[in-house]
Amino acid sequence: MAKQTHRIGILGSGNIFGRYVTGLARYPELEIVRVADIDVARAKQAAADHSIPAWGDDRQLYADDSVDIVVNLTPPVHHARTIITALEAGKHVYVEKPLATTVTDGEAVLAAAARTGRVLGSAPDTFLGSAAQTARKAIDSGLIGTPIGASAFIGHSKAETWHPNPAFLFQPGGGPVMDMGPYYLAVLVNCLGPVATVSAAARIGVPERTVTAPERTVDTVEVTIPTHTGAVLTFASGVIATTQMSFDVWDSDLPYLEIYGSEGTLSLANPNHFDGDVRLRRHGDGDWTVLEPALELFGAVGTREQARRGLGVRDLANAVEGGPHRANAAFAFHVLEGLCALEGSAQQGRSVTLSSSCERPQPLFTV
């Protein structure tokens, strides 16, 4: 992993900012030197709260020659513009998911990275955690035989009950597909390879949401995108996955994600977490077996560290030094196109064939 010091500027000091500060603090070679926000007062407060030496607006961040990596935590609708500006300012960029909100914007971002020669990485990076890597190792080791199918179920995050203004989750660029879908699809692509075709149907469940968060700044939000999507994804390998992505399913007993093979089944924990139990049940087994984690835990489920972020930034820093880049732009773009294909298929009432592909990222374990 990264050996030299990398100086990081974080763009955006909103809800997830503290999680990155906490996660990056694990790695002394990743030094946060500046925080920027459109709300400069908020950036100043974030800098004071976390002992970050410099703060200001986005232009000051781009102009700061001491910053070599920008960690972009802006809302998704601003990703493409801010990524391109940072790349053109000579910065390497790691961006929160999704890479962009449209395939066209994603292509523009990839072109900017190629043009500038800077390294671009993107969340989700949870597939770099112990849970997804343990599942990948089980598959690569043949524990479930030949993968045949998979299922993935996204339930409601109940954001109305805890987020002060969850409007962005119910507008273009949000919804269960673009908000939570990246975590699930990234794990599936890491385990099973690229997606070939998608067929989906979708609808809006409730057109107006009541916000009950204790510190809410709005009382209701209008829903302008589908909040319940069902889809079938066919992978290039022939694996067929069924998915349900919903902000209308408040409670259920469905699993998060399962992968079915010719000799057994894997059941995975929440793909939004780096860690969690991976269970295996081979044909003929009397019960499930919890597999030994393939990696050291990053933020074990049920602990204070569960929500922290930063593995993808460390992965990017390693790539800047010439190492493998796993949460790379091509991988993130393929995940983005797959999610956009879900939305497009539902709108058009037909199956959609993806134009992109990607390599399965190099694993972090040895078989």
mmCIF file of C-alpha atoms in Angstrom:
data_model
loop_
_atom_site.group_PDB
_atom_site.id
_atom_site.type_symbol
_atom_site.label_atom_id
_atom_site.label_comp_id
_atom_site.label_asym_id
_atom_site.label_seq_id
_atom_site.Cartn_x
_atom_site.Cartn_y
_atom_site.Cartn_z
ATOM 1 C CA MET A 1 0.000 0.000 0.000
ATOM 2 C CA ALA A 2 0.893 3.695 -0.192
ATOM 3 C CA LYS A 3 4.271 4.539 1.358
ATOM 4 C CA GLN A 4 4.778 8.242 0.639
ATOM 5 C CA THR A 5 2.772 11.061 2.196
ATOM 6 C CA HIS A 6 -0.244 12.233 0.191
ATOM 7 C CA ARG A 7 -1.802 15.588 1.013
ATOM 8 C CA ILE A 8 -5.572 15.525 0.787
ATOM 9 C CA GLY A 9 -8.150 18.245 0.312
ATOM 10 C CA ILE A 10 -11.750 17.273 1.011
ATOM 11 C CA LEU A 11 -14.426 18.974 -1.087
ATOM 12 C CA GLY A 12 -17.720 18.985 0.803
ATOM 13 C CA SER A 13 -18.173 18.971 4.576
ATOM 14 C CA GLY A 14 -21.649 17.488 4.821
ATOM 15 C CA ASN A 15 -23.083 14.344 6.372
ATOM 16 C CA ILE A 16 -20.365 11.878 5.344
ATOM 17 C CA PHE A 17 -17.364 14.180 5.935
ATOM 18 C CA GLY A 18 -16.660 12.994 9.472
ATOM 19 C CA ARG A 19 -16.679 9.367 8.373
ATOM 20 C CA TYR A 20 -13.841 10.046 5.949
ATOM 21 C CA VAL A 21 -11.856 12.009 8.509
ATOM 22 C CA THR A 22 -12.168 9.112 10.957
ATOM 23 C CA GLY A 23 -11.271 6.475 8.373
ATOM 24 C CA LEU A 24 -8.329 8.335 6.849
ATOM 25 C CA ALA A 25 -6.885 8.930 10.321
ATOM 26 C CA ARG A 26 -5.931 5.228 10.324
ATOM 27 C CA TYR A 27 -3.308 5.966 7.688
ATOM 28 C CA PRO A 28 -0.624 8.514 8.653
ATOM 29 C CA GLU A 29 0.510 8.708 5.014
ATOM 30 C CA LEU A 30 -2.873 10.257 4.110
ATOM 31 C CA GLU A 31 -2.745 13.786 5.532
ATOM 32 C CA ILE A 32 -5.835 16.006 5.335
ATOM 33 C CA VAL A 33 -4.584 19.553 4.805
ATOM 34 C CA ARG A 34 -7.673 21.440 3.573
ATOM 35 C CA VAL A 35 -11.457 21.305 3.597
ATOM 36 C CA ALA A 36 -13.632 23.236 1.144
ATOM 37 C CA ASP A 37 -17.344 23.826 0.896
ATOM 38 C CA ILE A 38 -19.732 26.123 -0.968
ATOM 39 C CA ASP A 39 -20.741 27.149 2.560
ATOM 40 C CA VAL A 40 -17.406 28.574 3.711
ATOM 41 C CA ALA A 41 -18.605 28.957 7.299
ATOM 42 C CA ARG A 42 -19.335 25.235 7.388
ATOM 43 C CA ALA A 43 -15.873 24.487 5.993
ATOM 44 C CA LYS A 44 -14.313 26.699 8.664
ATOM 45 C CA GLN A 45 -16.202 24.896 11.404
ATOM 46 C CA ALA A 46 -15.273 21.475 9.987
ATOM 47 C CA ALA A 47 -11.605 22.494 9.910
ATOM 48 C CA ALA A 48 -11.781 23.649 13.533
ATOM 49 C CA ASP A 49 -13.610 20.512 14.664
ATOM 50 C CA HIS A 50 -11.031 18.188 13.101
ATOM 51 C CA SER A 51 -7.814 20.252 13.389
ATOM 52 C CA ILE A 52 -7.464 20.665 9.627
ATOM 53 C CA PRO A 53 -5.054 23.546 8.899
ATOM 54 C CA ALA A 54 -6.742 25.178 5.889
ATOM 55 C CA TRP A 55 -10.298 25.829 4.794
ATOM 56 C CA GLY A 56 -12.186 27.840 2.171
ATOM 57 C CA ASP A 57 -14.226 27.459 -0.991
ATOM 58 C CA ASP A 58 -13.764 25.093 -3.919
ATOM 59 C CA ARG A 59 -11.642 27.520 -5.945
ATOM 60 C CA GLN A 60 -9.139 27.825 -3.125
ATOM 61 C CA LEU A 61 -8.916 24.049 -2.948
ATOM 62 C CA TYR A 62 -8.231 23.697 -6.658
ATOM 63 C CA ALA A 63 -5.571 26.418 -6.458
ATOM 64 C CA ASP A 64 -3.787 24.916 -3.436
ATOM 65 C CA ASP A 65 -0.550 23.437 -4.787
ATOM 66 C CA SER A 66 0.012 21.504 -1.572
ATOM 67 C CA VAL A 67 -3.055 19.340 -2.279
ATOM 68 C CA ASP A 68 -2.365 16.381 -4.549
ATOM 69 C CA ILE A 69 -5.545 14.322 -3.934
ATOM 70 C CA VAL A 70 -9.068 15.764 -3.845
ATOM 71 C CA VAL A 71 -11.658 13.672 -2.045
ATOM 72 C CA ASN A 72 -14.942 14.789 -3.590
ATOM 73 C CA LEU A 73 -17.934 14.521 -1.231
ATOM 74 C CA THR A 74 -20.274 16.866 -3.095
ATOM 75 C CA PRO A 75 -23.863 15.813 -3.927
ATOM 76 C CA PRO A 76 -24.032 13.455 -6.944
ATOM 77 C CA VAL A 77 -25.485 16.073 -9.303
ATOM 78 C CA HIS A 78 -22.242 18.064 -8.920
ATOM 79 C CA HIS A 79 -19.828 15.145 -9.329
ATOM 80 C CA ALA A 80 -19.020 15.421 -13.031
ATOM 81 C CA ARG A 81 -18.362 19.170 -12.996
ATOM 82 C CA THR A 82 -16.265 19.167 -9.839
ATOM 83 C CA ILE A 83 -14.286 16.055 -10.815
ATOM 84 C CA ILE A 84 -13.348 17.564 -14.165
ATOM 85 C CA THR A 85 -12.367 20.892 -12.589
ATOM 86 C CA ALA A 86 -10.176 19.143 -10.011
ATOM 87 C CA LEU A 87 -8.518 16.925 -12.630
ATOM 88 C CA GLU A 88 -7.790 19.944 -14.808
ATOM 89 C CA ALA A 89 -6.256 21.658 -11.777
ATOM 90 C CA GLY A 90 -3.741 18.814 -11.667
ATOM 91 C CA LYS A 91 -5.255 16.855 -8.787
ATOM 92 C CA HIS A 92 -5.850 13.155 -8.478
ATOM 93 C CA VAL A 93 -9.495 12.631 -7.515
ATOM 94 C CA TYR A 94 -11.431 10.174 -5.416
ATOM 95 C CA VAL A 95 -15.201 10.754 -5.564
ATOM 96 C CA GLU A 96 -18.089 9.438 -3.531
ATOM 97 C CA LYS A 97 -20.579 7.268 -5.384
ATOM 98 C CA PRO A 98 -21.838 7.402 -8.004
ATOM 99 C CA LEU A 99 -19.104 8.463 -10.429
ATOM 100 C CA ALA A 100 -21.687 10.689 -12.151
ATOM 101 C CA THR A 101 -25.456 10.689 -12.557
ATOM 102 C CA THR A 102 -25.606 9.943 -16.302
ATOM 103 C CA VAL A 103 -23.592 7.830 -18.716
ATOM 104 C CA THR A 104 -22.794 10.936 -20.773
ATOM 105 C CA ASP A 105 -21.349 12.707 -17.734
ATOM 106 C CA GLY A 106 -19.474 9.559 -16.788
ATOM 107 C CA GLU A 107 -17.879 9.429 -20.237
ATOM 108 C CA ALA A 108 -16.843 13.088 -19.895
ATOM 109 C CA VAL A 109 -15.213 12.333 -16.540
ATOM 110 C CA LEU A 110 -13.278 9.378 -17.991
ATOM 111 C CA ALA A 111 -12.134 11.530 -20.893
ATOM 112 C CA ALA A 112 -10.914 14.242 -18.510
ATOM 113 C CA ALA A 113 -8.896 11.712 -16.518
ATOM 114 C CA ALA A 114 -7.302 10.373 -19.696
ATOM 115 C CA ARG A 115 -6.617 13.889 -20.978
ATOM 116 C CA THR A 116 -4.996 15.133 -17.770
ATOM 117 C CA GLY A 117 -3.136 11.950 -16.886
ATOM 118 C CA ARG A 118 -4.421 12.128 -13.322
ATOM 119 C CA VAL A 119 -5.628 9.096 -11.366
ATOM 120 C CA LEU A 120 -9.387 8.917 -10.815
ATOM 121 C CA GLY A 121 -11.036 6.596 -8.324
ATOM 122 C CA SER A 122 -14.592 6.291 -7.103
ATOM 123 C CA ALA A 123 -16.751 4.766 -4.416
ATOM 124 C CA PRO A 124 -18.254 2.364 -3.691
ATOM 125 C CA ASP A 125 -15.123 0.992 -2.069
ATOM 126 C CA THR A 126 -16.900 -1.322 0.361
ATOM 127 C CA PHE A 127 -16.027 -4.214 -1.953
ATOM 128 C CA LEU A 128 -12.457 -3.699 -0.691
ATOM 129 C CA GLY A 129 -13.572 -4.677 2.813
ATOM 130 C CA SER A 130 -13.345 -8.044 4.501
ATOM 131 C CA ALA A 131 -16.908 -9.165 3.697
ATOM 132 C CA ALA A 132 -16.839 -8.765 -0.086
ATOM 133 C CA GLN A 133 -13.259 -10.002 -0.297
ATOM 134 C CA THR A 134 -14.198 -13.098 1.738
ATOM 135 C CA ALA A 135 -17.068 -13.800 -0.658
ATOM 136 C CA ARG A 136 -14.770 -13.283 -3.640
ATOM 137 C CA LYS A 137 -12.222 -15.696 -2.152
ATOM 138 C CA ALA A 138 -14.921 -18.325 -1.593
ATOM 139 C CA ILE A 139 -16.016 -18.036 -5.230
ATOM 140 C CA ASP A 140 -12.484 -18.018 -6.626
ATOM 141 C CA SER A 141 -11.642 -21.055 -4.470
ATOM 142 C CA GLY A 142 -14.589 -22.981 -5.900
ATOM 143 C CA LEU A 143 -16.496 -23.346 -2.628
ATOM 144 C CA ILE A 144 -19.878 -22.884 -4.358
ATOM 145 C CA GLY A 145 -18.845 -24.463 -7.644
ATOM 146 C CA THR A 146 -19.854 -22.610 -10.803
ATOM 147 C CA PRO A 147 -21.830 -19.414 -10.060
ATOM 148 C CA ILE A 148 -25.321 -19.655 -11.558
ATOM 149 C CA GLY A 149 -27.480 -16.942 -10.017
ATOM 150 C CA ALA A 150 -27.657 -14.167 -7.449
ATOM 151 C CA SER A 151 -30.222 -12.042 -5.660
ATOM 152 C CA ALA A 152 -29.952 -8.586 -4.121
ATOM 153 C CA PHE A 153 -32.544 -6.747 -2.047
ATOM 154 C CA ILE A 154 -32.369 -3.089 -1.054
ATOM 155 C CA GLY A 155 -34.810 -1.893 1.567
ATOM 156 C CA HIS A 156 -35.573 1.652 2.671
ATOM 157 C CA SER A 157 -32.886 3.502 4.618
ATOM 158 C CA LYS A 158 -35.733 5.398 6.347
ATOM 159 C CA ALA A 159 -33.926 8.651 5.610
ATOM 160 C CA GLU A 160 -37.052 10.660 6.390
ATOM 161 C CA THR A 161 -36.590 9.715 10.033
ATOM 162 C CA TRP A 162 -32.949 10.808 10.446
ATOM 163 C CA HIS A 163 -31.845 13.145 7.606
ATOM 164 C CA PRO A 164 -32.745 16.845 8.089
ATOM 165 C CA ASN A 165 -33.489 17.276 4.368
ATOM 166 C CA PRO A 166 -33.574 14.033 2.353
ATOM 167 C CA ALA A 167 -35.006 15.712 -0.773
ATOM 168 C CA PHE A 168 -31.929 14.778 -2.858
ATOM 169 C CA LEU A 169 -32.720 11.091 -2.311
ATOM 170 C CA PHE A 170 -36.059 11.476 -4.095
ATOM 171 C CA GLN A 171 -34.840 13.541 -7.053
ATOM 172 C CA PRO A 172 -32.808 12.651 -10.183
ATOM 173 C CA GLY A 173 -29.450 11.292 -9.110
ATOM 174 C CA GLY A 174 -31.006 9.736 -6.004
ATOM 175 C CA GLY A 175 -33.525 6.992 -5.406
ATOM 176 C CA PRO A 176 -32.709 3.443 -4.316
ATOM 177 C CA VAL A 177 -31.008 2.631 -7.630
ATOM 178 C CA MET A 178 -28.455 5.459 -7.580
ATOM 179 C CA ASP A 179 -28.202 5.872 -3.796
ATOM 180 C CA MET A 180 -27.838 2.282 -2.570
ATOM 181 C CA GLY A 181 -27.549 0.371 -5.854
ATOM 182 C CA PRO A 182 -23.840 1.195 -6.334
ATOM 183 C CA TYR A 183 -22.845 -0.778 -3.226
ATOM 184 C CA TYR A 184 -24.691 -3.897 -4.306
ATOM 185 C CA LEU A 185 -23.715 -3.822 -7.968
ATOM 186 C CA ALA A 186 -20.051 -3.143 -7.132
ATOM 187 C CA VAL A 187 -19.958 -6.258 -4.932
ATOM 188 C CA LEU A 188 -21.666 -8.326 -7.636
ATOM 189 C CA VAL A 189 -19.291 -7.149 -10.373
ATOM 190 C CA ASN A 190 -16.296 -7.739 -8.102
ATOM 191 C CA CYS A 191 -17.497 -11.281 -7.440
ATOM 192 C CA LEU A 192 -19.023 -12.223 -10.794
ATOM 193 C CA GLY A 193 -17.561 -9.922 -13.453
ATOM 194 C CA PRO A 194 -19.234 -7.391 -15.769
ATOM 195 C CA VAL A 195 -22.939 -7.095 -16.545
ATOM 196 C CA ALA A 196 -24.142 -7.697 -20.116
ATOM 197 C CA THR A 197 -27.868 -6.868 -20.136
ATOM 198 C CA VAL A 198 -30.511 -5.432 -17.819
ATOM 199 C CA SER A 199 -34.301 -5.652 -17.835
ATOM 200 C CA ALA A 200 -36.257 -3.639 -15.257
ATOM 201 C CA ALA A 201 -39.598 -2.182 -14.182
ATOM 202 C CA ALA A 202 -40.074 0.708 -11.763
ATOM 203 C CA ARG A 203 -42.638 2.994 -10.140
ATOM 204 C CA ILE A 204 -43.047 5.797 -7.627
ATOM 205 C CA GLY A 205 -44.508 4.395 -4.421
ATOM 206 C CA VAL A 206 -45.598 7.494 -2.492
ATOM 207 C CA PRO A 207 -45.454 10.861 -4.342
ATOM 208 C CA GLU A 208 -44.792 12.948 -1.222
ATOM 209 C CA ARG A 209 -42.725 11.947 1.804
ATOM 210 C CA THR A 210 -43.212 13.284 5.326
ATOM 211 C CA VAL A 211 -39.937 14.131 7.066
ATOM 212 C CA THR A 212 -39.870 13.305 10.780
ATOM 213 C CA ALA A 213 -36.142 13.755 11.530
ATOM 214 C CA PRO A 214 -35.695 15.593 14.873
ATOM 215 C CA GLU A 215 -33.577 18.384 13.333
ATOM 216 C CA ARG A 216 -35.430 18.526 10.010
ATOM 217 C CA THR A 217 -35.249 21.635 7.853
ATOM 218 C CA VAL A 218 -38.214 20.589 5.693
ATOM 219 C CA ASP A 219 -41.504 18.896 6.568
ATOM 220 C CA THR A 220 -42.177 17.147 3.261
ATOM 221 C CA VAL A 221 -40.312 16.292 0.067
ATOM 222 C CA GLU A 222 -41.716 15.695 -3.401
ATOM 223 C CA VAL A 223 -40.798 12.414 -5.088
ATOM 224 C CA THR A 224 -39.845 12.820 -8.755
ATOM 225 C CA ILE A 225 -38.043 9.528 -9.456
ATOM 226 C CA PRO A 226 -39.001 5.845 -9.090
ATOM 227 C CA THR A 227 -38.675 4.524 -5.560
ATOM 228 C CA HIS A 228 -39.328 0.829 -6.273
ATOM 229 C CA THR A 229 -37.435 -1.048 -9.008
ATOM 230 C CA GLY A 230 -37.296 -4.726 -9.858
ATOM 231 C CA ALA A 231 -34.758 -6.031 -12.367
ATOM 232 C CA VAL A 232 -33.011 -8.997 -13.902
ATOM 233 C CA LEU A 233 -29.305 -8.598 -14.641
ATOM 234 C CA THR A 234 -27.513 -11.037 -16.927
ATOM 235 C CA PHE A 235 -23.742 -11.078 -16.472
ATOM 236 C CA ALA A 236 -21.275 -11.719 -19.269
ATOM 237 C CA SER A 237 -20.408 -14.984 -17.499
ATOM 238 C CA GLY A 238 -24.026 -16.143 -17.817
ATOM 239 C CA VAL A 239 -24.930 -15.596 -14.155
ATOM 240 C CA ILE A 240 -28.483 -14.254 -13.757
ATOM 241 C CA ALA A 241 -29.216 -11.929 -10.837
ATOM 242 C CA THR A 242 -32.588 -10.716 -9.620
ATOM 243 C CA THR A 243 -32.731 -7.423 -7.743
ATOM 244 C CA GLN A 244 -35.238 -5.342 -5.824
ATOM 245 C CA MET A 245 -34.219 -1.790 -5.016
ATOM 246 C CA SER A 246 -36.804 0.064 -2.989
ATOM 247 C CA PHE A 247 -37.470 3.048 -0.749
ATOM 248 C CA ASP A 248 -40.978 1.651 -0.216
ATOM 249 C CA VAL A 249 -39.957 -1.548 1.575
ATOM 250 C CA TRP A 250 -39.589 -0.329 5.153
ATOM 251 C CA ASP A 251 -39.266 -3.782 6.740
ATOM 252 C CA SER A 252 -38.655 -7.288 5.418
ATOM 253 C CA ASP A 253 -36.908 -10.592 6.131
ATOM 254 C CA LEU A 254 -35.174 -10.728 2.748
ATOM 255 C CA PRO A 255 -31.393 -11.267 2.629
ATOM 256 C CA TYR A 256 -29.122 -8.440 1.513
ATOM 257 C CA LEU A 257 -27.292 -10.397 -1.159
ATOM 258 C CA GLU A 258 -26.903 -14.066 -2.032
ATOM 259 C CA ILE A 259 -24.879 -15.859 -4.704
ATOM 260 C CA TYR A 260 -25.923 -19.346 -5.841
ATOM 261 C CA GLY A 261 -23.553 -21.892 -7.347
ATOM 262 C CA SER A 262 -23.637 -25.449 -8.607
ATOM 263 C CA GLU A 263 -22.333 -26.689 -5.245
ATOM 264 C CA GLY A 264 -23.593 -24.199 -2.673
ATOM 265 C CA THR A 265 -24.793 -20.749 -1.628
ATOM 266 C CA LEU A 266 -23.091 -17.651 -0.205
ATOM 267 C CA SER A 267 -25.061 -15.186 1.916
ATOM 268 C CA LEU A 268 -23.457 -11.752 2.359
ATOM 269 C CA ALA A 269 -23.933 -8.973 4.888
ATOM 270 C CA ASN A 270 -24.991 -5.411 4.002
ATOM 271 C CA PRO A 271 -22.842 -4.284 1.026
ATOM 272 C CA ASN A 272 -22.903 -0.751 2.456
ATOM 273 C CA HIS A 273 -20.540 -2.026 5.175
ATOM 274 C CA PHE A 274 -16.917 -3.071 4.770
ATOM 275 C CA ASP A 275 -17.281 -5.948 7.193
ATOM 276 C CA GLY A 276 -19.884 -8.490 8.236
ATOM 277 C CA ASP A 277 -20.500 -12.223 8.267
ATOM 278 C CA VAL A 278 -20.258 -14.159 5.030
ATOM 279 C CA ARG A 279 -22.118 -17.460 5.366
ATOM 280 C CA LEU A 280 -21.613 -20.571 3.254
ATOM 281 C CA ARG A 281 -23.923 -23.542 2.880
ATOM 282 C CA ARG A 282 -22.761 -26.237 0.496
ATOM 283 C CA HIS A 283 -25.210 -28.805 -0.877
ATOM 284 C CA GLY A 284 -25.736 -31.413 1.791
ATOM 285 C CA ASP A 285 -24.606 -29.224 4.699
ATOM 286 C CA GLY A 286 -26.914 -29.318 7.711
ATOM 287 C CA ASP A 287 -26.453 -25.630 8.471
ATOM 288 C CA TRP A 288 -24.671 -22.442 7.472
ATOM 289 C CA THR A 289 -20.972 -21.865 8.213
ATOM 290 C CA VAL A 290 -19.589 -18.382 8.872
ATOM 291 C CA LEU A 291 -16.392 -18.054 6.852
ATOM 292 C CA GLU A 292 -13.174 -16.736 8.354
ATOM 293 C CA PRO A 293 -12.608 -13.153 7.104
ATOM 294 C CA ALA A 294 -10.087 -13.003 4.267
ATOM 295 C CA LEU A 295 -8.783 -9.633 5.503
ATOM 296 C CA GLU A 296 -8.331 -7.601 8.657
ATOM 297 C CA LEU A 297 -11.553 -5.785 9.573
ATOM 298 C CA PHE A 298 -11.795 -2.085 8.676
ATOM 299 C CA GLY A 299 -14.857 -1.136 10.710
ATOM 300 C CA ALA A 300 -16.628 -4.112 12.201
ATOM 301 C CA VAL A 301 -20.427 -4.129 12.189
ATOM 302 C CA GLY A 302 -21.839 -3.067 15.531
ATOM 303 C CA THR A 303 -18.784 -1.018 16.521
ATOM 304 C CA ARG A 304 -18.234 2.756 16.487
ATOM 305 C CA GLU A 305 -16.009 2.336 13.437
ATOM 306 C CA GLN A 306 -18.680 0.660 11.290
ATOM 307 C CA ALA A 307 -19.584 3.799 9.319
ATOM 308 C CA ARG A 308 -16.095 5.125 8.618
ATOM 309 C CA ARG A 309 -14.828 5.477 5.057
ATOM 310 C CA GLY A 310 -11.461 5.769 3.336
ATOM 311 C CA LEU A 311 -10.275 2.441 1.910
ATOM 312 C CA GLY A 312 -10.863 3.731 -1.622
ATOM 313 C CA VAL A 313 -8.715 6.807 -0.968
ATOM 314 C CA ARG A 314 -5.907 4.609 0.276
ATOM 315 C CA ASP A 315 -6.380 2.435 -2.823
ATOM 316 C CA LEU A 316 -6.056 5.529 -5.031
ATOM 317 C CA ALA A 317 -2.919 6.702 -3.196
ATOM 318 C CA ASN A 318 -1.414 3.278 -3.813
ATOM 319 C CA ALA A 319 -2.281 3.562 -7.512
ATOM 320 C CA VAL A 320 -0.636 7.010 -7.710
ATOM 321 C CA GLU A 321 2.558 5.251 -6.603
ATOM 322 C CA GLY A 322 2.128 2.661 -9.363
ATOM 323 C CA GLY A 323 0.320 -0.074 -7.452
ATOM 324 C CA PRO A 324 -2.897 -1.881 -8.420
ATOM 325 C CA HIS A 325 -5.974 0.342 -8.651
ATOM 326 C CA ARG A 326 -9.087 -1.565 -7.675
ATOM 327 C CA ALA A 327 -11.767 1.107 -7.100
ATOM 328 C CA ASN A 328 -10.833 2.561 -10.454
ATOM 329 C CA ALA A 329 -12.757 4.763 -12.871
ATOM 330 C CA ALA A 330 -13.464 2.026 -15.449
ATOM 331 C CA PHE A 331 -14.963 -0.205 -12.756
ATOM 332 C CA ALA A 332 -17.023 2.705 -11.358
ATOM 333 C CA PHE A 333 -18.205 3.678 -14.846
ATOM 334 C CA HIS A 334 -19.397 0.139 -15.566
ATOM 335 C CA VAL A 335 -21.329 0.130 -12.283
ATOM 336 C CA LEU A 336 -22.795 3.534 -13.210
ATOM 337 C CA GLU A 337 -23.832 2.334 -16.665
ATOM 338 C CA GLY A 338 -25.438 -0.732 -15.131
ATOM 339 C CA LEU A 339 -27.507 1.423 -12.771
ATOM 340 C CA CYS A 340 -28.442 3.842 -15.536
ATOM 341 C CA ALA A 341 -29.471 0.808 -17.612
ATOM 342 C CA LEU A 342 -31.893 -0.185 -14.835
ATOM 343 C CA GLU A 343 -33.488 3.252 -15.015
ATOM 344 C CA GLY A 344 -33.461 3.277 -18.823
ATOM 345 C CA SER A 345 -34.925 -0.204 -19.126
ATOM 346 C CA ALA A 346 -37.792 0.695 -16.801
ATOM 347 C CA GLN A 347 -38.517 3.899 -18.715
ATOM 348 C CA GLN A 348 -38.308 2.294 -22.144
ATOM 349 C CA GLY A 349 -39.968 -1.017 -21.328
ATOM 350 C CA ARG A 350 -37.240 -3.084 -22.933
ATOM 351 C CA SER A 351 -34.016 -4.900 -22.177
ATOM 352 C CA VAL A 352 -30.863 -2.748 -22.332
ATOM 353 C CA THR A 353 -27.434 -4.016 -23.397
ATOM 354 C CA LEU A 354 -24.479 -2.314 -21.735
ATOM 355 C CA SER A 355 -21.767 -0.845 -23.947
ATOM 356 C CA SER A 356 -19.011 -0.925 -21.327
ATOM 357 C CA SER A 357 -17.198 -3.726 -19.589
ATOM 358 C CA CYS A 358 -14.475 -3.954 -16.959
ATOM 359 C CA GLU A 359 -12.036 -6.341 -15.369
ATOM 360 C CA ARG A 360 -12.778 -7.852 -12.016
ATOM 361 C CA PRO A 361 -10.526 -5.897 -9.627
ATOM 362 C CA GLN A 362 -7.420 -7.675 -8.421
ATOM 363 C CA PRO A 363 -8.248 -9.355 -5.102
ATOM 364 C CA LEU A 364 -6.667 -8.238 -1.842
ATOM 365 C CA PHE A 365 -6.126 -11.808 -0.600
ATOM 366 C CA THR A 366 -4.066 -14.743 -1.704
ATOM 367 C CA VAL A 367 -5.825 -18.024 -2.440
#
